[in-house]
Coordinates of C-alpha atoms in Angstrom, one line a residue:
Chain A
X1 CA 79.7 84.2 67.7
X2 CA 80.0 87.8 68.9
X3 CA 83.2 88.8 70.7
X4 CA 81.2 90.6 73.4
X5 CA 77.7 89.7 74.3
X6 CA 75.8 91.7 76.9
X7 CA 72.4 90.4 78.0
X8 CA 69.8 92.1 80.2
X9 CA 72.5 94.0 82.1
X10 CA 71.2 96.1 85.0
X11 CA 72.9 98.0 87.8
X12 CA 71.6 99.7 90.9
X13 CA 73.3 102.2 93.1
X14 CA 71.5 102.2 96.4
X15 CA 68.1 102.2 94.8
X16 CA 69.1 104.3 91.7
X17 CA 68.8 102.3 88.6
X18 CA 71.9 103.5 86.7
X19 CA 71.7 100.9 83.9
X20 CA 68.6 98.9 83.1
X21 CA 68.2 96.0 80.7
X22 CA 71.2 96.9 78.5
X23 CA 71.8 94.6 75.6
X24 CA 74.7 94.7 73.1
X25 CA 76.4 92.3 70.8
X26 CA 79.8 93.3 69.3
X27 CA 81.2 91.3 66.5
X28 CA 85.0 91.1 66.0
X29 CA 86.5 94.3 64.5
X30 CA 83.3 96.3 64.9
X31 CA 83.4 100.0 66.0
X32 CA 80.3 100.9 67.9
X33 CA 79.4 104.0 69.8
X34 CA 77.4 104.5 73.0
X35 CA 75.8 107.9 73.2
X36 CA 73.4 109.7 75.5
X37 CA 73.1 112.7 77.7
X38 CA 75.1 113.2 80.9
X39 CA 74.3 110.7 83.6
X40 CA 72.7 108.3 81.2
X41 CA 74.8 105.4 82.5
X42 CA 77.4 105.2 79.7
X43 CA 80.4 105.1 81.9
X44 CA 78.6 102.7 84.3
X45 CA 78.4 100.3 81.4
X46 CA 82.2 100.5 81.0
X47 CA 82.7 100.0 84.7
X48 CA 80.5 96.9 84.6
X49 CA 82.3 95.4 81.6
X50 CA 85.7 96.0 83.1
X51 CA 84.6 94.6 86.5
X52 CA 85.1 97.9 88.4
X53 CA 81.4 97.4 89.5
X54 CA 79.7 94.1 89.8
X55 CA 76.5 94.0 87.8
X56 CA 73.3 93.6 89.8
X57 CA 71.7 91.5 87.1
X58 CA 72.5 90.2 83.7
X59 CA 75.4 88.6 81.8
X60 CA 78.5 89.8 80.0
X61 CA 80.2 87.2 77.9
X62 CA 83.6 88.0 76.3
X63 CA 85.2 85.5 73.9
X64 CA 83.1 82.8 75.5
X65 CA 83.9 83.7 79.1
X66 CA 81.5 85.1 81.7
X67 CA 82.8 88.5 83.0
X68 CA 80.3 89.2 85.8
X69 CA 82.0 88.4 89.1
X70 CA 85.5 88.4 87.7
X71 CA 88.1 90.8 89.1
X72 CA 89.2 93.8 87.0
X73 CA 92.7 92.5 86.6
X74 CA 91.5 89.1 85.3
X75 CA 89.2 90.9 82.8
X76 CA 92.1 93.0 81.6
X77 CA 94.1 89.8 81.2
X78 CA 91.3 88.3 79.1
X79 CA 91.8 91.1 76.6
X80 CA 89.7 94.2 77.5
X81 CA 91.4 97.6 78.0
X82 CA 90.0 101.0 78.5
X83 CA 90.7 104.7 78.7
X84 CA 89.0 107.2 81.0
X85 CA 86.8 110.2 80.5
X86 CA 89.1 112.4 82.6
X87 CA 92.6 111.2 81.8
X88 CA 93.9 108.9 84.5
X89 CA 97.6 108.6 84.0
X90 CA 100.1 107.8 86.7
X91 CA 101.1 111.4 86.7
X92 CA 104.3 111.1 88.7
X93 CA 105.6 108.1 86.8
X94 CA 107.5 108.5 83.5
X95 CA 105.7 108.2 80.2
X96 CA 107.7 104.9 79.7
X97 CA 106.7 103.5 83.1
X98 CA 103.1 104.3 82.4
X99 CA 103.2 101.9 79.5
X100 CA 105.5 99.4 81.2
X101 CA 103.2 98.9 84.1
X102 CA 100.4 97.8 81.6
X103 CA 102.7 94.8 80.7
X104 CA 102.5 93.5 84.3
X105 CA 100.5 90.3 83.4
X106 CA 102.9 89.5 80.6
X107 CA 106.1 89.6 82.6
X108 CA 106.9 86.0 83.5
X109 CA 109.5 86.0 86.2
X110 CA 109.5 85.1 89.8
X111 CA 110.6 87.5 92.6
X112 CA 113.5 85.1 93.3
X113 CA 114.8 85.4 89.7
X114 CA 114.5 89.2 90.1
X115 CA 116.6 89.3 93.3
X116 CA 119.2 87.0 91.9
X117 CA 119.3 88.9 88.6
X118 CA 119.0 85.6 86.9
X119 CA 116.9 83.7 84.5
X120 CA 114.0 85.4 82.9
X121 CA 114.3 88.7 84.9
X122 CA 116.7 90.5 82.6
X123 CA 115.3 89.2 79.4
X124 CA 111.7 89.9 80.4
X125 CA 112.4 93.4 81.7
X126 CA 114.2 94.2 78.5
X127 CA 111.4 92.8 76.4
X128 CA 108.9 94.9 78.2
X129 CA 110.9 98.0 78.0
X130 CA 111.5 97.4 74.3
X131 CA 107.9 96.8 73.6
X132 CA 106.9 99.9 75.6
X133 CA 109.3 102.0 73.6
X134 CA 108.1 100.6 70.4
X135 CA 104.5 101.5 71.3
X136 CA 105.6 105.0 72.2
X137 CA 107.4 105.4 68.9
X138 CA 104.4 104.1 67.0
X139 CA 102.4 106.8 68.8
X140 CA 105.1 109.4 68.2
X141 CA 105.6 110.1 71.9
X142 CA 108.9 108.3 72.3
X143 CA 110.7 111.7 72.6
X144 CA 109.0 112.2 76.0
X145 CA 109.6 108.6 77.3
X146 CA 111.5 109.8 80.4
X147 CA 109.3 112.8 81.2
X148 CA 106.8 112.7 84.0
X149 CA 103.5 111.9 82.2
X150 CA 101.9 115.0 83.8
X151 CA 104.2 117.2 81.8
X152 CA 102.8 116.0 78.4
X153 CA 100.5 118.3 76.5
X154 CA 96.8 117.4 76.8
X155 CA 96.5 115.8 73.4
X156 CA 99.6 113.6 73.9
X157 CA 98.2 112.5 77.4
X158 CA 95.2 111.2 75.6
X159 CA 97.4 109.3 73.1
X160 CA 99.6 108.0 76.0
X161 CA 96.4 106.7 77.7
X162 CA 95.5 104.8 74.6
X163 CA 99.1 103.5 74.2
X164 CA 98.9 102.3 77.8
X165 CA 95.6 100.5 77.2
X166 CA 97.1 98.8 74.1
X167 CA 100.1 97.6 76.1
X168 CA 97.8 95.2 77.9
X169 CA 97.4 93.5 74.5
X170 CA 93.6 93.8 74.3
X171 CA 91.1 92.5 71.7
X172 CA 88.5 94.9 72.8
X173 CA 89.2 98.6 73.5
X174 CA 86.8 100.8 75.4
X175 CA 87.3 104.5 74.8
X176 CA 85.5 106.8 77.3
X177 CA 84.9 110.2 75.6
X178 CA 88.2 110.3 73.7
X179 CA 87.3 113.6 72.0
X180 CA 86.6 115.4 75.3
X181 CA 88.2 118.9 75.2
X182 CA 89.2 118.7 71.5
X183 CA 88.5 121.2 68.8
X184 CA 86.9 120.2 65.4
X185 CA 90.3 120.0 63.8
X186 CA 91.7 117.7 66.5
X187 CA 88.6 115.6 66.3
X188 CA 89.2 115.0 62.6
X189 CA 92.7 113.8 63.5
X190 CA 91.4 111.6 66.3
X191 CA 88.9 109.9 63.9
X192 CA 91.8 109.0 61.6
X193 CA 93.8 107.8 64.6
X194 CA 91.0 105.6 65.9
X195 CA 90.5 104.0 62.5
X196 CA 94.2 103.5 62.2
X197 CA 94.7 101.8 65.6
X198 CA 91.7 99.6 64.9
X199 CA 93.4 98.4 61.8
X200 CA 96.9 98.2 63.1
X201 CA 96.1 96.4 66.4
X202 CA 93.2 94.4 65.1
X203 CA 90.8 95.8 67.6
X204 CA 87.1 95.8 68.3
X205 CA 86.2 99.2 69.7
X206 CA 83.4 100.4 71.8
X207 CA 83.3 104.2 72.5
X208 CA 81.4 106.6 74.5
X209 CA 81.1 110.1 73.1
X210 CA 79.3 113.4 73.3
X211 CA 80.8 114.8 70.1
X212 CA 78.3 113.9 67.4
X213 CA 80.8 114.8 64.7
X214 CA 83.1 112.0 65.9
X215 CA 80.3 109.4 66.5
X216 CA 78.6 110.0 63.2
X217 CA 81.9 110.0 61.4
X218 CA 83.4 106.7 62.5
X219 CA 80.9 104.5 64.3
X220 CA 79.3 101.7 62.4
X221 CA 76.4 101.3 64.8
X222 CA 75.1 103.3 67.8
X223 CA 73.3 102.6 71.0
X224 CA 71.6 105.5 72.7
X225 CA 71.1 105.5 76.5
X226 CA 68.9 107.8 78.5
X227 CA 68.4 107.5 82.3
X228 CA 70.0 104.0 82.1
X229 CA 67.6 102.7 79.5
X230 CA 68.4 101.9 75.9
X231 CA 66.1 104.2 73.9
X232 CA 67.4 103.5 70.4
X233 CA 70.0 101.4 68.5
X234 CA 70.9 101.2 64.9
X235 CA 72.9 102.8 62.1
X236 CA 74.1 106.4 62.6
X237 CA 71.7 107.8 60.0
X238 CA 68.8 106.1 61.7
X239 CA 69.8 107.5 65.1
X240 CA 70.2 111.0 63.7
X241 CA 66.5 111.2 62.8
X242 CA 65.1 109.1 65.6
X243 CA 62.5 111.3 67.5
X244 CA 63.2 109.7 70.8
X245 CA 66.9 110.5 70.5
X246 CA 66.2 114.1 69.6
X247 CA 63.9 114.4 72.5
X248 CA 66.5 113.0 75.0
X249 CA 69.2 115.4 73.6
X250 CA 67.2 118.5 72.9
X251 CA 64.2 118.3 75.1
X252 CA 60.6 117.4 74.3
X253 CA 59.1 120.6 73.0
X254 CA 61.3 121.0 70.0
X255 CA 60.3 117.6 68.6
X256 CA 56.6 118.5 68.7
Chain B
X1 CA 137.3 113.0 118.4
X2 CA 137.5 109.3 119.2
X3 CA 134.4 109.7 121.4
X4 CA 132.5 111.2 118.4
X5 CA 133.6 108.4 116.1
X6 CA 132.4 105.9 118.8
X7 CA 129.1 107.7 119.0
X8 CA 128.8 107.8 115.2
X9 CA 129.1 104.0 115.1
X10 CA 126.4 103.7 117.7
X11 CA 124.2 106.2 115.8
X12 CA 124.7 104.0 112.7
X13 CA 123.5 100.9 114.6
X14 CA 120.4 102.6 116.1
X15 CA 119.7 104.4 112.9
X16 CA 119.7 101.3 110.8
X17 CA 117.2 99.7 113.1
X18 CA 114.9 102.8 113.0
X19 CA 115.3 102.8 109.3
X20 CA 114.2 99.2 108.9
X21 CA 111.1 99.8 111.0
X22 CA 110.3 103.2 109.3
X23 CA 110.2 101.4 106.0
X24 CA 107.2 99.4 107.2
X25 CA 105.3 102.5 108.1
X26 CA 106.2 104.3 104.9
X27 CA 105.4 101.3 102.5
X28 CA 102.0 100.8 104.0
X29 CA 101.3 104.5 104.0
X30 CA 102.5 104.7 100.4
X31 CA 100.1 102.0 99.2
X32 CA 97.1 102.5 101.4
X33 CA 97.5 106.0 102.8
X34 CA 97.0 104.7 106.3
X35 CA 99.4 104.6 109.2
X36 CA 99.8 101.1 110.5
X37 CA 100.1 101.9 114.2
X38 CA 100.4 98.3 115.1
X39 CA 103.8 98.2 113.3
X40 CA 105.9 99.0 116.4
X41 CA 104.2 96.0 118.1
X42 CA 105.0 93.8 115.1
X43 CA 108.6 94.8 115.7
X44 CA 108.2 93.6 119.3
X45 CA 106.6 90.3 118.1
X46 CA 109.7 89.9 115.9
X47 CA 111.9 90.1 119.0
X48 CA 109.7 87.5 120.8
X49 CA 109.7 85.2 117.8
X50 CA 113.5 85.4 118.0
X51 CA 113.4 84.5 121.7
X52 CA 111.1 81.6 121.1
X53 CA 113.0 80.2 118.2
X54 CA 116.4 80.6 119.9
X55 CA 115.2 79.1 123.2
X56 CA 112.9 76.3 122.1
X57 CA 114.2 75.3 118.7
X58 CA 117.8 76.2 119.6
X59 CA 118.5 77.4 116.1
X60 CA 121.5 79.6 115.1
X61 CA 121.4 83.2 114.1
X62 CA 120.6 83.0 110.4
X63 CA 117.6 80.5 110.6
X64 CA 116.3 82.4 113.6
X65 CA 116.4 85.6 111.7
X66 CA 114.7 84.2 108.6
X67 CA 112.0 82.3 110.6
X68 CA 111.3 85.4 112.7
X69 CA 110.9 87.5 109.6
X70 CA 108.7 84.9 108.0
X71 CA 106.6 84.7 111.2
X72 CA 106.1 88.5 111.5
X73 CA 105.5 88.8 107.7
X74 CA 102.7 86.2 107.9
X75 CA 101.2 87.9 110.9
X76 CA 101.3 91.2 109.0
X77 CA 99.5 89.7 106.0
X78 CA 96.9 88.1 108.3
X79 CA 96.3 91.4 110.1
X80 CA 95.9 93.2 106.8
X81 CA 93.5 90.6 105.4
X82 CA 91.2 90.4 108.4
X83 CA 91.6 93.8 110.2
X84 CA 92.4 96.4 107.5
X85 CA 91.0 95.1 104.2
X86 CA 87.3 95.3 105.3
X87 CA 88.0 99.0 106.1
X88 CA 89.7 99.8 102.8
X89 CA 86.9 102.1 101.7
X90 CA 86.0 103.3 105.2
X91 CA 87.1 106.7 106.4
X92 CA 90.9 106.7 107.1
X93 CA 90.3 107.3 110.8
X94 CA 88.5 104.0 111.2
X95 CA 91.5 102.1 109.8
X96 CA 93.9 104.1 112.1
X97 CA 91.8 103.3 115.2
X98 CA 91.7 99.6 114.1
X99 CA 95.5 99.7 113.8
X100 CA 95.8 101.1 117.3
X101 CA 93.5 98.3 118.5
X102 CA 95.5 95.7 116.8
X103 CA 98.6 97.1 118.4
X104 CA 97.0 96.9 121.9
X105 CA 95.9 93.4 121.1
X106 CA 99.5 92.3 120.2
X107 CA 100.9 93.9 123.3
X108 CA 98.4 92.3 125.7
X109 CA 98.4 89.0 123.9
X110 CA 102.1 88.9 124.4
X111 CA 101.8 90.1 127.9
X112 CA 99.3 87.3 128.7
X113 CA 101.7 84.7 127.4
X114 CA 104.8 86.2 128.9
X115 CA 104.2 88.5 131.8
X116 CA 107.8 89.0 132.7
X117 CA 110.6 90.4 130.6
X118 CA 112.5 87.7 128.7
X119 CA 116.2 87.4 127.9
X120 CA 117.3 86.5 124.4
X121 CA 120.2 84.1 124.5
X122 CA 123.4 85.0 122.8
X123 CA 123.1 84.0 119.2
X124 CA 126.3 85.7 117.9
X125 CA 129.5 85.3 119.9
X126 CA 130.4 88.9 119.5
X127 CA 134.1 89.8 119.5
X128 CA 135.1 93.4 120.0
X129 CA 138.0 95.0 118.2
X130 CA 139.7 98.2 119.2
X131 CA 140.4 100.3 116.1
X132 CA 142.5 103.3 117.3
X133 CA 140.4 103.7 120.5
X134 CA 137.0 103.1 118.9
X135 CA 135.6 99.8 120.0
X136 CA 133.8 97.9 117.3
X137 CA 131.8 94.8 118.0
X138 CA 131.1 92.2 115.4
X139 CA 127.4 92.3 116.4
X140 CA 127.4 96.0 115.6
X141 CA 128.9 95.3 112.2
X142 CA 126.4 92.5 111.5
X143 CA 123.4 94.7 112.4
X144 CA 124.6 97.6 110.2
X145 CA 125.6 95.5 107.2
X146 CA 122.5 93.3 107.4
X147 CA 120.2 96.3 107.7
X148 CA 121.9 98.1 104.8
X149 CA 121.6 94.9 102.7
X150 CA 117.9 94.5 103.4
X151 CA 117.4 98.2 102.5
X152 CA 119.3 97.7 99.3
X153 CA 117.2 94.7 98.3
X154 CA 114.0 96.6 99.1
X155 CA 115.1 99.5 97.0
X156 CA 115.9 97.2 94.1
X157 CA 112.5 95.5 94.4
X158 CA 110.7 98.9 94.4
X159 CA 112.7 100.6 91.7
X160 CA 113.5 97.8 89.3
X161 CA 110.9 95.0 89.3
X162 CA 107.3 94.8 88.1
X163 CA 106.0 94.3 91.6
X164 CA 107.8 97.5 92.7
X165 CA 106.4 99.4 89.8
X166 CA 102.9 98.1 90.7
X167 CA 103.4 99.4 94.2
X168 CA 104.4 102.8 93.0
X169 CA 101.5 102.9 90.6
X170 CA 99.1 101.9 93.4
X171 CA 100.4 104.7 95.6
X172 CA 99.3 107.2 92.9
X173 CA 96.0 105.8 91.7
X174 CA 94.7 102.7 93.3
X175 CA 91.5 102.4 91.3
X176 CA 92.9 102.1 87.8
X177 CA 95.8 99.8 88.6
X178 CA 93.7 96.6 88.3
X179 CA 92.8 97.8 84.8
X180 CA 96.4 97.4 83.9
X181 CA 96.2 93.7 84.7
X182 CA 97.8 94.1 88.1
X183 CA 96.3 92.0 91.0
X184 CA 96.1 94.8 93.5
X185 CA 95.2 92.7 96.6
X186 CA 98.2 90.5 96.0
X187 CA 100.4 93.5 95.7
X188 CA 99.0 94.9 99.0
X189 CA 99.5 91.6 100.8
X190 CA 103.1 91.5 99.5
X191 CA 103.7 95.1 100.6
X192 CA 102.5 94.1 104.1
X193 CA 104.7 91.0 104.1
X194 CA 107.8 92.9 103.1
X195 CA 107.1 95.9 105.4
X196 CA 106.3 93.8 108.5
X197 CA 109.1 91.3 107.6
X198 CA 111.6 94.1 107.8
X199 CA 110.1 95.2 111.1
X200 CA 110.5 91.6 112.3
X201 CA 114.2 91.7 111.2
X202 CA 114.6 94.9 113.2
X203 CA 113.1 93.2 116.2
X204 CA 115.6 90.4 116.0
X205 CA 118.5 92.7 115.7
X206 CA 117.3 95.0 118.4
X207 CA 116.8 92.0 120.6
X208 CA 120.4 90.9 120.0
X209 CA 121.7 94.4 120.8
X210 CA 119.5 94.9 123.9
X211 CA 118.7 91.3 124.9
X212 CA 116.0 92.0 127.6
X213 CA 112.7 92.2 125.8
X214 CA 109.2 92.9 127.0
X215 CA 105.7 93.3 125.4
X216 CA 105.9 97.1 125.6
X217 CA 109.3 97.5 123.9
X218 CA 107.6 98.2 120.5
X219 CA 105.8 101.4 121.7
X220 CA 108.6 103.9 122.0
X221 CA 110.7 102.3 119.3
X222 CA 107.7 102.3 117.0
X223 CA 107.0 106.0 117.6
X224 CA 110.6 106.8 116.9
X225 CA 110.5 104.9 113.6
X226 CA 107.3 106.6 112.8
X227 CA 109.0 110.0 113.3
X228 CA 111.8 108.8 111.1
X229 CA 109.3 108.0 108.4
X230 CA 107.6 111.4 108.7
X231 CA 111.0 113.2 108.8
X232 CA 112.1 111.5 105.6
X233 CA 108.8 112.0 103.9
X234 CA 106.1 109.4 104.6
X235 CA 105.4 107.3 101.6
X236 CA 108.9 107.7 100.4
X237 CA 111.2 104.6 100.7
X238 CA 114.5 106.4 100.5
X239 CA 113.2 109.1 102.8
X240 CA 112.4 106.5 105.5
X241 CA 116.0 105.2 105.4
X242 CA 117.4 108.7 105.6
X243 CA 115.0 109.6 108.4
X244 CA 116.0 106.6 110.4
X245 CA 119.6 107.5 110.3
X246 CA 118.9 111.1 111.1
X247 CA 116.8 110.2 114.1
X248 CA 119.4 107.6 115.3
X249 CA 122.2 110.2 115.1
X250 CA 120.2 112.8 116.9
X251 CA 119.3 110.5 119.7
X252 CA 122.8 109.2 120.2
X253 CA 124.4 112.7 120.0
X254 CA 121.9 114.1 122.4
X255 CA 122.6 111.3 124.9
X256 CA 126.3 111.8 124.4
X257 CA 126.4 115.5 125.0
X258 CA 123.3 116.3 127.0
X259 CA 121.7 114.5 130.0
X260 CA 120.2 111.4 128.4
X261 CA 116.7 112.2 129.7
X262 CA 116.6 114.9 127.0
X263 CA 116.8 112.3 124.3
X264 CA 113.0 111.8 123.6
X265 CA 112.2 115.4 124.1
X266 CA 114.6 116.3 121.4
X267 CA 113.3 113.6 119.0
X268 CA 109.8 114.8 119.3
X269 CA 110.8 118.4 119.1
X270 CA 112.6 117.6 115.9
X271 CA 109.3 116.2 114.5
X272 CA 107.3 119.2 115.5
X273 CA 109.8 121.7 114.1
X274 CA 110.1 119.8 110.8
X275 CA 106.3 119.6 110.5
X276 CA 106.2 123.4 110.6
X277 CA 108.8 124.0 108.0
X278 CA 108.6 120.9 105.8
X279 CA 105.3 119.2 106.4
X280 CA 106.0 116.7 103.7
X281 CA 109.3 115.6 105.1
X282 CA 112.8 115.7 103.5
X283 CA 112.1 113.8 100.4
X284 CA 108.3 113.9 100.4
X285 CA 106.3 115.7 97.8
X286 CA 103.0 117.4 98.4
X287 CA 100.4 114.9 97.2
X288 CA 97.7 117.1 95.5
X289 CA 94.2 116.3 96.6
X290 CA 92.2 114.9 93.7
X291 CA 89.0 116.7 93.0

């Protein structure tokens, strides 16, 4: 059974069909890319999976559970985490707190225990802080743990966002344009990094990307969107030579 | 000198009440960027709950305080759920007008039930000590200590617990917080419960200090607490506490050394002057507009 099963998913924004009849099956541990020109509906698909938008039609099943109609925080709890196209950190909170907050659902203590400083409050807060610090050190950003996250250099902000996503303990990680703003050298490092987190954290990864170098380099399969519709799906080599894809990306006349 | 000490004590008492109410304004602003203009009237409802519980249930001070806080907190949560939540994505001005409407409703509803001022019975048999010429009443001490304790608890919740961290995160970026696994609606309800509960506690203490209560008592006190929140930096919890004590001190000192009719003029002038030089308040930071 696939981990993620999206069937006939469609979404309308006041008459505009942002996504139409989108289908995707993700097996456990797969790494799949969604590509397409700007405005093709890629981020909308992410927003539908994570419950930020409620799908107009269709089904999304994750590990046997229907996601359409669930609230975003429930979906996060079920094991789906994401990053954002334009980095969305809590800029005024410390690097450590950015990761700590993502442990919210895992902290099992009641407000009363917190007020009385009793029971699970201390042990749980300590466990969360330790785990957050561990994640930061795995990502080699622990030196900045007490800095405001907005003071981190751009590349580390991207890493922190991924660390924060992993702190929710996901099975499925959605990466929204992780290579945005990176040079070819940094993209090479990012490819290694994505492969490494997939292995280390046993993740299934779905990523949106513009950078063909990255997509062709690491994705096992690709789905191509254009104006909300799926125009191609398959292995990277197949996609590379698909005339429909070239047309969507480069414009019609070149293909002829 | 003794006169000044005496006034400082009075300032501490008034300031702690302003600070408690200001916290409600600042917490709601921090999390929803809206001013809950009904908050002053919730303070008034707190005083009326105190009156009802003390007169009809004949309970003593502590249960009266706790029940009044619980009553106002529940009312705050209900108001948020039914009046403000549907407007969460509407322009801010709609939410503010609704808040003003809710405030008017609370005033007039209370007026309809109780057209005449009411008198809160004595819940604390206050004894007054004379410390070197400064008279200190046990009621004053209770109000100050209790307010400080409530502020201390709140500060602990906000700074040191997961719920507080969620509140701070929501105040920076509401849309992505749910994706961290945080139930945002629950946190917003809790924020309203705590903020209005503190306002209710202030209503009880104010009612004990100045026992004649009426449905309009929340208007002026509410405005003063709002000024306190703005002076301290709206959205900033510690700022609201500092602002409350500053405003309390200013008012008491003005009344002590100038004709007491100048009191409100000076408070509002303070707000206007501060807004010119520090529009974000004492501890507030400019919140950059996202583009």
